[in-house]
Amino acid sequence: MTKRRPDDSRLSAARYAAEQALPPELRPDEDDEPVDRGQVSSDERAMAVEIAIQQAMRRGDFDDLPGRGKPLTGLGGRQDPDWWIRRKIEREQLTGLGPPALTLRAEDAALEERLDALHTEAQVRAVLEDFNRRVRQARLQLLGGPPVITRPKDVDAQVAAWRVRAEAARAARLRAAEEAREQERARLAAMTWRERRRERRRRA
C-alpha cells in the first residue's frame, strides 16, 4: 500500500531539508542564471530532492510529525500579520510580552476571572483603572504595532457585576456548607449508639 503523502506545508519543509542535505553542486542556486555546460539543471536537482523525499517516506521519517492527521489551523480566516506572535504567547502562556494589541486582548479575556479573585471593591476599582489607563495609552499608538481593538471598561458597571458574582459565589459556598452539614447529620443518625460513641472518641 502506498503511504499517504504529507501535507503540502510539511512536504515543503521536507523538500527544503532534503535540498540542504544535497552535495553543494546539486543545491539550487539563488540566481536564475542559464545552465552552463557541466552545471546541474533544475530538473536534475528536483529529481534528486524527490528521490530523497521518497526514501525518507519509506523509512517512516514523516510518520510521527506534529499535527499528523489534523487539519491545519488558521486556514480560511482573516489574515493576521501577527499570528506567529499570538500563537507563541498562547502556546507558551507568556505574559507581559508582545505588542499591546495582543497582550491587552489576552488580559481582557481573563479580566473577569482576575477580578473575582479579589476581596474588596477598592481592589477591583484599582485593577480596572490601571487596565483602562494602559488601554487608552495603547490606543494612542505611541509605541506602534497593530491597532488596539480592546476598549476601556465602565468601572462602575464592572464593580456592580463583580458584586453580583461575589454574592452568588458566597451563596453557593453557604449552600455547599449547609448540604455538608445535612449529610453529616444524616450519617450520624444512621449509626448505632456504639458507632456514634466511637465517632465521638475518634474526634476527641
PDB file of C-alpha atoms in Angstrom:
ATOM      1  CA  MET A   1       0.000   0.000   0.000  1.00  0.00           C
ATOM      2  CA  THR A   2       1.349   3.451  -0.884  1.00  0.00           C
ATOM      3  CA  LYS A   3       1.682   5.766   2.113  1.00  0.00           C
ATOM      4  CA  ARG A   4      -0.290   8.982   2.084  1.00  0.00           C
ATOM      5  CA  ARG A   5       1.895  11.951   1.202  1.00  0.00           C
ATOM      6  CA  PRO A   6       2.399  14.548   3.950  1.00  0.00           C
ATOM      7  CA  ASP A   7       0.512  17.850   3.810  1.00  0.00           C
ATOM      8  CA  ASP A   8       1.915  20.465   1.440  1.00  0.00           C
ATOM      9  CA  SER A   9       3.444  22.532   4.243  1.00  0.00           C
ATOM     10  CA  ARG A  10       5.239  19.543   5.732  1.00  0.00           C
ATOM     11  CA  LEU A  11       6.283  18.370   2.274  1.00  0.00           C
ATOM     12  CA  SER A  12       7.794  21.785   1.583  1.00  0.00           C
ATOM     13  CA  ALA A  13       9.744  21.607   4.829  1.00  0.00           C
ATOM     14  CA  ALA A  14      10.982  18.138   3.944  1.00  0.00           C
ATOM     15  CA  ARG A  15      11.970  19.296   0.462  1.00  0.00           C
ATOM     16  CA  TYR A  16      13.958  22.176   1.943  1.00  0.00           C
ATOM     17  CA  ALA A  17      15.747  19.819   4.351  1.00  0.00           C
ATOM     18  CA  ALA A  18      16.488  17.430   1.505  1.00  0.00           C
ATOM     19  CA  GLU A  19      17.938  20.253  -0.585  1.00  0.00           C
ATOM     20  CA  GLN A  20      20.239  21.233   2.259  1.00  0.00           C
ATOM     21  CA  ALA A  21      21.462  17.652   2.517  1.00  0.00           C
ATOM     22  CA  LEU A  22      22.453  17.532  -1.151  1.00  0.00           C
ATOM     23  CA  PRO A  23      26.083  17.952  -2.233  1.00  0.00           C
ATOM     24  CA  PRO A  24      26.950  21.609  -2.978  1.00  0.00           C
ATOM     25  CA  GLU A  25      26.934  21.028  -6.718  1.00  0.00           C
ATOM     26  CA  LEU A  26      23.314  19.759  -6.542  1.00  0.00           C
ATOM     27  CA  ARG A  27      21.934  22.535  -4.372  1.00  0.00           C
ATOM     28  CA  PRO A  28      19.688  25.103  -6.063  1.00  0.00           C
ATOM     29  CA  ASP A  29      21.244  28.481  -6.788  1.00  0.00           C
ATOM     30  CA  GLU A  30      19.531  31.673  -5.703  1.00  0.00           C
ATOM     31  CA  ASP A  31      20.185  33.323  -9.073  1.00  0.00           C
ATOM     32  CA  ASP A  32      18.197  32.215 -12.092  1.00  0.00           C
ATOM     33  CA  GLU A  33      21.142  32.129 -14.486  1.00  0.00           C
ATOM     34  CA  PRO A  34      21.219  29.967 -17.626  1.00  0.00           C
ATOM     35  CA  VAL A  35      22.547  26.450 -17.140  1.00  0.00           C
ATOM     36  CA  ASP A  36      26.153  26.165 -18.365  1.00  0.00           C
ATOM     37  CA  ARG A  37      27.820  23.008 -19.522  1.00  0.00           C
ATOM     38  CA  GLY A  38      28.664  20.827 -16.537  1.00  0.00           C
ATOM     39  CA  GLN A  39      26.189  22.641 -14.273  1.00  0.00           C
ATOM     40  CA  VAL A  40      23.348  20.626 -12.760  1.00  0.00           C
ATOM     41  CA  SER A  41      19.977  21.576 -14.222  1.00  0.00           C
ATOM     42  CA  SER A  42      16.896  22.468 -12.161  1.00  0.00           C
ATOM     43  CA  ASP A  43      15.194  19.284 -13.338  1.00  0.00           C
ATOM     44  CA  GLU A  44      18.075  17.170 -12.042  1.00  0.00           C
ATOM     45  CA  ARG A  45      18.002  18.975  -8.716  1.00  0.00           C
ATOM     46  CA  ALA A  46      14.228  18.441  -8.451  1.00  0.00           C
ATOM     47  CA  MET A  47      14.688  14.750  -9.256  1.00  0.00           C
ATOM     48  CA  ALA A  48      17.336  14.359  -6.544  1.00  0.00           C
ATOM     49  CA  VAL A  49      15.136  16.125  -3.967  1.00  0.00           C
ATOM     50  CA  GLU A  50      12.121  13.983  -4.892  1.00  0.00           C
ATOM     51  CA  ILE A  51      14.189  10.794  -4.546  1.00  0.00           C
ATOM     52  CA  ALA A  52      15.402  11.914  -1.116  1.00  0.00           C
ATOM     53  CA  ILE A  53      11.794  12.599  -0.031  1.00  0.00           C
ATOM     54  CA  GLN A  54      10.587   9.219  -1.277  1.00  0.00           C
ATOM     55  CA  GLN A  55      13.407   7.482   0.602  1.00  0.00           C
ATOM     56  CA  ALA A  56      12.537   9.403   3.794  1.00  0.00           C
ATOM     57  CA  MET A  57       8.874   8.402   3.412  1.00  0.00           C
ATOM     58  CA  ARG A  58       9.827   4.733   3.046  1.00  0.00           C
ATOM     59  CA  ARG A  59      11.939   4.993   6.208  1.00  0.00           C
ATOM     60  CA  GLY A  60       8.927   6.436   8.039  1.00  0.00           C
ATOM     61  CA  ASP A  61      10.533   9.807   8.746  1.00  0.00           C
ATOM     62  CA  PHE A  62       7.162  11.542   8.302  1.00  0.00           C
ATOM     63  CA  ASP A  63       5.064   9.122  10.365  1.00  0.00           C
ATOM     64  CA  ASP A  64       5.226  10.980  13.685  1.00  0.00           C
ATOM     65  CA  LEU A  65       5.156  14.603  12.577  1.00  0.00           C
ATOM     66  CA  PRO A  66       3.289  17.009  14.923  1.00  0.00           C
ATOM     67  CA  GLY A  67      -0.288  17.576  13.795  1.00  0.00           C
ATOM     68  CA  ARG A  68      -0.402  14.478  11.594  1.00  0.00           C
ATOM     69  CA  GLY A  69      -3.998  13.647  10.669  1.00  0.00           C
ATOM     70  CA  LYS A  70      -5.291  17.011  11.898  1.00  0.00           C
ATOM     71  CA  PRO A  71      -6.461  19.963   9.795  1.00  0.00           C
ATOM     72  CA  LEU A  72      -4.108  22.915   9.530  1.00  0.00           C
ATOM     73  CA  THR A  73      -5.186  25.743  11.815  1.00  0.00           C
ATOM     74  CA  GLY A  74      -5.800  29.289  10.659  1.00  0.00           C
ATOM     75  CA  LEU A  75      -6.997  28.450   7.156  1.00  0.00           C
ATOM     76  CA  GLY A  76      -9.988  30.276   5.721  1.00  0.00           C
ATOM     77  CA  GLY A  77      -9.988  33.033   8.328  1.00  0.00           C
ATOM     78  CA  ARG A  78      -8.912  36.666   8.176  1.00  0.00           C
ATOM     79  CA  GLN A  79      -5.177  37.011   7.698  1.00  0.00           C
ATOM     80  CA  ASP A  80      -3.440  38.127  10.893  1.00  0.00           C
ATOM     81  CA  PRO A  81       0.061  39.515  10.266  1.00  0.00           C
ATOM     82  CA  ASP A  82       0.936  38.918  13.926  1.00  0.00           C
ATOM     83  CA  TRP A  83      -0.292  35.316  14.018  1.00  0.00           C
ATOM     84  CA  TRP A  84       3.122  33.920  14.951  1.00  0.00           C
ATOM     85  CA  ILE A  85       3.437  36.252  17.962  1.00  0.00           C
ATOM     86  CA  ARG A  86      -0.083  35.448  19.140  1.00  0.00           C
ATOM     87  CA  ARG A  87       0.481  31.686  18.668  1.00  0.00           C
ATOM     88  CA  LYS A  88       3.722  31.780  20.689  1.00  0.00           C
ATOM     89  CA  ILE A  89       2.105  33.759  23.515  1.00  0.00           C
ATOM     90  CA  GLU A  90      -0.826  31.325  23.683  1.00  0.00           C
ATOM     91  CA  ARG A  91       1.320  28.180  23.369  1.00  0.00           C
ATOM     92  CA  GLU A  92       3.888  29.188  25.992  1.00  0.00           C
ATOM     93  CA  GLN A  93       1.420  31.165  28.136  1.00  0.00           C
ATOM     94  CA  LEU A  94       3.675  34.198  28.115  1.00  0.00           C
ATOM     95  CA  THR A  95       2.575  37.305  29.993  1.00  0.00           C
ATOM     96  CA  GLY A  96       3.692  40.873  29.512  1.00  0.00           C
ATOM     97  CA  LEU A  97       5.281  40.100  26.129  1.00  0.00           C
ATOM     98  CA  GLY A  98       4.272  41.112  22.647  1.00  0.00           C
ATOM     99  CA  PRO A  99       2.586  44.216  21.258  1.00  0.00           C
ATOM    100  CA  PRO A 100      -0.106  45.875  23.418  1.00  0.00           C
ATOM    101  CA  ALA A 101      -2.809  44.887  20.919  1.00  0.00           C
ATOM    102  CA  LEU A 102      -2.218  41.213  21.814  1.00  0.00           C
ATOM    103  CA  THR A 103      -1.324  41.464  25.498  1.00  0.00           C
ATOM    104  CA  LEU A 104      -4.317  43.657  26.289  1.00  0.00           C
ATOM    105  CA  ARG A 105      -6.633  41.330  24.358  1.00  0.00           C
ATOM    106  CA  ALA A 106      -5.398  38.357  26.401  1.00  0.00           C
ATOM    107  CA  GLU A 107      -5.706  40.330  29.636  1.00  0.00           C
ATOM    108  CA  ASP A 108      -9.227  41.431  28.726  1.00  0.00           C
ATOM    109  CA  ALA A 109     -10.275  37.800  28.191  1.00  0.00           C
ATOM    110  CA  ALA A 110      -9.064  36.847  31.686  1.00  0.00           C
ATOM    111  CA  LEU A 111     -10.077  40.089  33.439  1.00  0.00           C
ATOM    112  CA  GLU A 112     -13.335  38.828  34.962  1.00  0.00           C
ATOM    113  CA  GLU A 113     -11.612  35.818  36.498  1.00  0.00           C
ATOM    114  CA  ARG A 114      -8.902  38.094  37.881  1.00  0.00           C
ATOM    115  CA  LEU A 115     -11.479  40.415  39.434  1.00  0.00           C
ATOM    116  CA  ASP A 116     -13.349  37.517  41.018  1.00  0.00           C
ATOM    117  CA  ALA A 117     -10.175  36.570  42.912  1.00  0.00           C
ATOM    118  CA  LEU A 118     -10.138  39.982  44.647  1.00  0.00           C
ATOM    119  CA  HIS A 119     -11.764  40.593  48.031  1.00  0.00           C
ATOM    120  CA  THR A 120     -12.608  44.304  48.204  1.00  0.00           C
ATOM    121  CA  GLU A 121     -14.252  46.862  45.957  1.00  0.00           C
ATOM    122  CA  ALA A 122     -11.198  49.108  46.270  1.00  0.00           C
ATOM    123  CA  GLN A 123      -9.003  46.380  44.819  1.00  0.00           C
ATOM    124  CA  VAL A 124     -11.411  45.854  41.929  1.00  0.00           C
ATOM    125  CA  ARG A 125     -11.502  49.567  41.110  1.00  0.00           C
ATOM    126  CA  ALA A 126      -7.710  49.814  41.222  1.00  0.00           C
ATOM    127  CA  VAL A 127      -7.297  46.944  38.765  1.00  0.00           C
ATOM    128  CA  LEU A 128      -9.921  48.366  36.388  1.00  0.00           C
ATOM    129  CA  GLU A 129      -8.473  51.881  36.465  1.00  0.00           C
ATOM    130  CA  ASP A 130      -4.984  50.546  35.757  1.00  0.00           C
ATOM    131  CA  PHE A 131      -6.359  48.445  32.880  1.00  0.00           C
ATOM    132  CA  ASN A 132      -8.186  51.448  31.397  1.00  0.00           C
ATOM    133  CA  ARG A 133      -5.092  53.628  31.678  1.00  0.00           C
ATOM    134  CA  ARG A 134      -2.995  51.122  29.722  1.00  0.00           C
ATOM    135  CA  VAL A 135      -5.727  50.628  27.106  1.00  0.00           C
ATOM    136  CA  ARG A 136      -6.016  54.383  26.481  1.00  0.00           C
ATOM    137  CA  GLN A 137      -2.264  54.728  26.229  1.00  0.00           C
ATOM    138  CA  ALA A 138      -2.028  51.820  23.773  1.00  0.00           C
ATOM    139  CA  ARG A 139      -4.893  53.160  21.625  1.00  0.00           C
ATOM    140  CA  LEU A 140      -2.852  56.329  21.015  1.00  0.00           C
ATOM    141  CA  GLN A 141      -0.403  54.070  19.111  1.00  0.00           C
ATOM    142  CA  LEU A 142       2.571  55.817  20.672  1.00  0.00           C
ATOM    143  CA  LEU A 143       4.539  52.573  20.661  1.00  0.00           C
ATOM    144  CA  GLY A 144       3.456  51.447  17.181  1.00  0.00           C
ATOM    145  CA  GLY A 145       2.354  47.895  16.460  1.00  0.00           C
ATOM    146  CA  PRO A 146      -1.008  46.529  15.279  1.00  0.00           C
ATOM    147  CA  PRO A 147      -4.179  48.513  16.057  1.00  0.00           C
ATOM    148  CA  VAL A 148      -5.609  48.076  19.554  1.00  0.00           C
ATOM    149  CA  ILE A 149      -9.240  46.927  19.482  1.00  0.00           C
ATOM    150  CA  THR A 150      -9.594  46.449  23.262  1.00  0.00           C
ATOM    151  CA  ARG A 151     -11.876  49.062  24.799  1.00  0.00           C
ATOM    152  CA  PRO A 152     -11.710  50.637  28.274  1.00  0.00           C
ATOM    153  CA  LYS A 153     -14.102  49.237  30.865  1.00  0.00           C
ATOM    154  CA  ASP A 154     -17.010  51.005  32.564  1.00  0.00           C
ATOM    155  CA  VAL A 155     -15.632  50.857  36.106  1.00  0.00           C
ATOM    156  CA  ASP A 156     -18.973  51.312  37.905  1.00  0.00           C
ATOM    157  CA  ALA A 157     -20.677  48.671  35.753  1.00  0.00           C
ATOM    158  CA  GLN A 158     -17.799  46.238  36.262  1.00  0.00           C
ATOM    159  CA  VAL A 159     -17.840  46.794  40.042  1.00  0.00           C
ATOM    160  CA  ALA A 160     -21.607  46.193  40.138  1.00  0.00           C
ATOM    161  CA  ALA A 161     -21.195  42.966  38.147  1.00  0.00           C
ATOM    162  CA  TRP A 162     -18.366  41.913  40.469  1.00  0.00           C
ATOM    163  CA  ARG A 163     -20.673  42.421  43.490  1.00  0.00           C
ATOM    164  CA  VAL A 164     -23.358  40.220  41.892  1.00  0.00           C
ATOM    165  CA  ARG A 165     -20.844  37.452  41.126  1.00  0.00           C
ATOM    166  CA  ALA A 166     -19.294  37.712  44.604  1.00  0.00           C
ATOM    167  CA  GLU A 167     -22.706  37.413  46.269  1.00  0.00           C
ATOM    168  CA  ALA A 168     -23.627  34.453  44.081  1.00  0.00           C
ATOM    169  CA  ALA A 169     -20.333  32.745  44.951  1.00  0.00           C
ATOM    170  CA  ARG A 170     -20.899  33.421  48.667  1.00  0.00           C
ATOM    171  CA  ALA A 171     -24.431  31.989  48.491  1.00  0.00           C
ATOM    172  CA  ALA A 172     -23.093  28.909  46.684  1.00  0.00           C
ATOM    173  CA  ARG A 173     -20.488  28.380  49.416  1.00  0.00           C
ATOM    174  CA  LEU A 174     -23.143  28.672  52.126  1.00  0.00           C
ATOM    175  CA  ARG A 175     -25.385  26.167  50.339  1.00  0.00           C
ATOM    176  CA  ALA A 176     -22.490  23.740  49.965  1.00  0.00           C
ATOM    177  CA  ALA A 177     -21.615  24.067  53.657  1.00  0.00           C
ATOM    178  CA  GLU A 178     -25.235  23.505  54.720  1.00  0.00           C
ATOM    179  CA  GLU A 179     -25.514  20.450  52.451  1.00  0.00           C
ATOM    180  CA  ALA A 180     -22.338  19.054  54.000  1.00  0.00           C
ATOM    181  CA  ARG A 181     -23.774  19.542  57.493  1.00  0.00           C
ATOM    182  CA  GLU A 182     -27.034  17.860  56.496  1.00  0.00           C
ATOM    183  CA  GLN A 183     -25.140  14.897  55.080  1.00  0.00           C
ATOM    184  CA  GLU A 184     -23.116  14.615  58.287  1.00  0.00           C
ATOM    185  CA  ARG A 185     -26.255  14.710  60.454  1.00  0.00           C
ATOM    186  CA  ALA A 186     -27.862  12.031  58.283  1.00  0.00           C
ATOM    187  CA  ARG A 187     -24.752   9.879  58.528  1.00  0.00           C
ATOM    188  CA  LEU A 188     -24.681  10.143  62.330  1.00  0.00           C
ATOM    189  CA  ALA A 189     -28.423   9.449  62.573  1.00  0.00           C
ATOM    190  CA  ALA A 190     -27.950   6.194  60.673  1.00  0.00           C
ATOM    191  CA  MET A 191     -25.331   4.947  63.176  1.00  0.00           C
ATOM    192  CA  THR A 192     -25.981   2.831  66.226  1.00  0.00           C
ATOM    193  CA  TRP A 193     -25.217   4.361  69.619  1.00  0.00           C
ATOM    194  CA  ARG A 194     -21.989   2.331  69.793  1.00  0.00           C
ATOM    195  CA  GLU A 195     -20.871   3.686  66.392  1.00  0.00           C
ATOM    196  CA  ARG A 196     -21.704   7.241  67.458  1.00  0.00           C
ATOM    197  CA  ARG A 197     -19.697   6.788  70.650  1.00  0.00           C
ATOM    198  CA  ARG A 198     -16.685   5.549  68.647  1.00  0.00           C
ATOM    199  CA  GLU A 199     -17.100   8.509  66.303  1.00  0.00           C
ATOM    200  CA  ARG A 200     -17.085  10.963  69.240  1.00  0.00           C
ATOM    201  CA  ARG A 201     -13.981   9.313  70.677  1.00  0.00           C
ATOM    202  CA  ARG A 202     -12.240   9.486  67.312  1.00  0.00           C
ATOM    203  CA  ARG A 203     -12.915  13.200  67.021  1.00  0.00           C
ATOM    204  CA  ALA A 204     -11.897  13.961  70.619  1.00  0.00           C
TER     205      ALA A 204
END
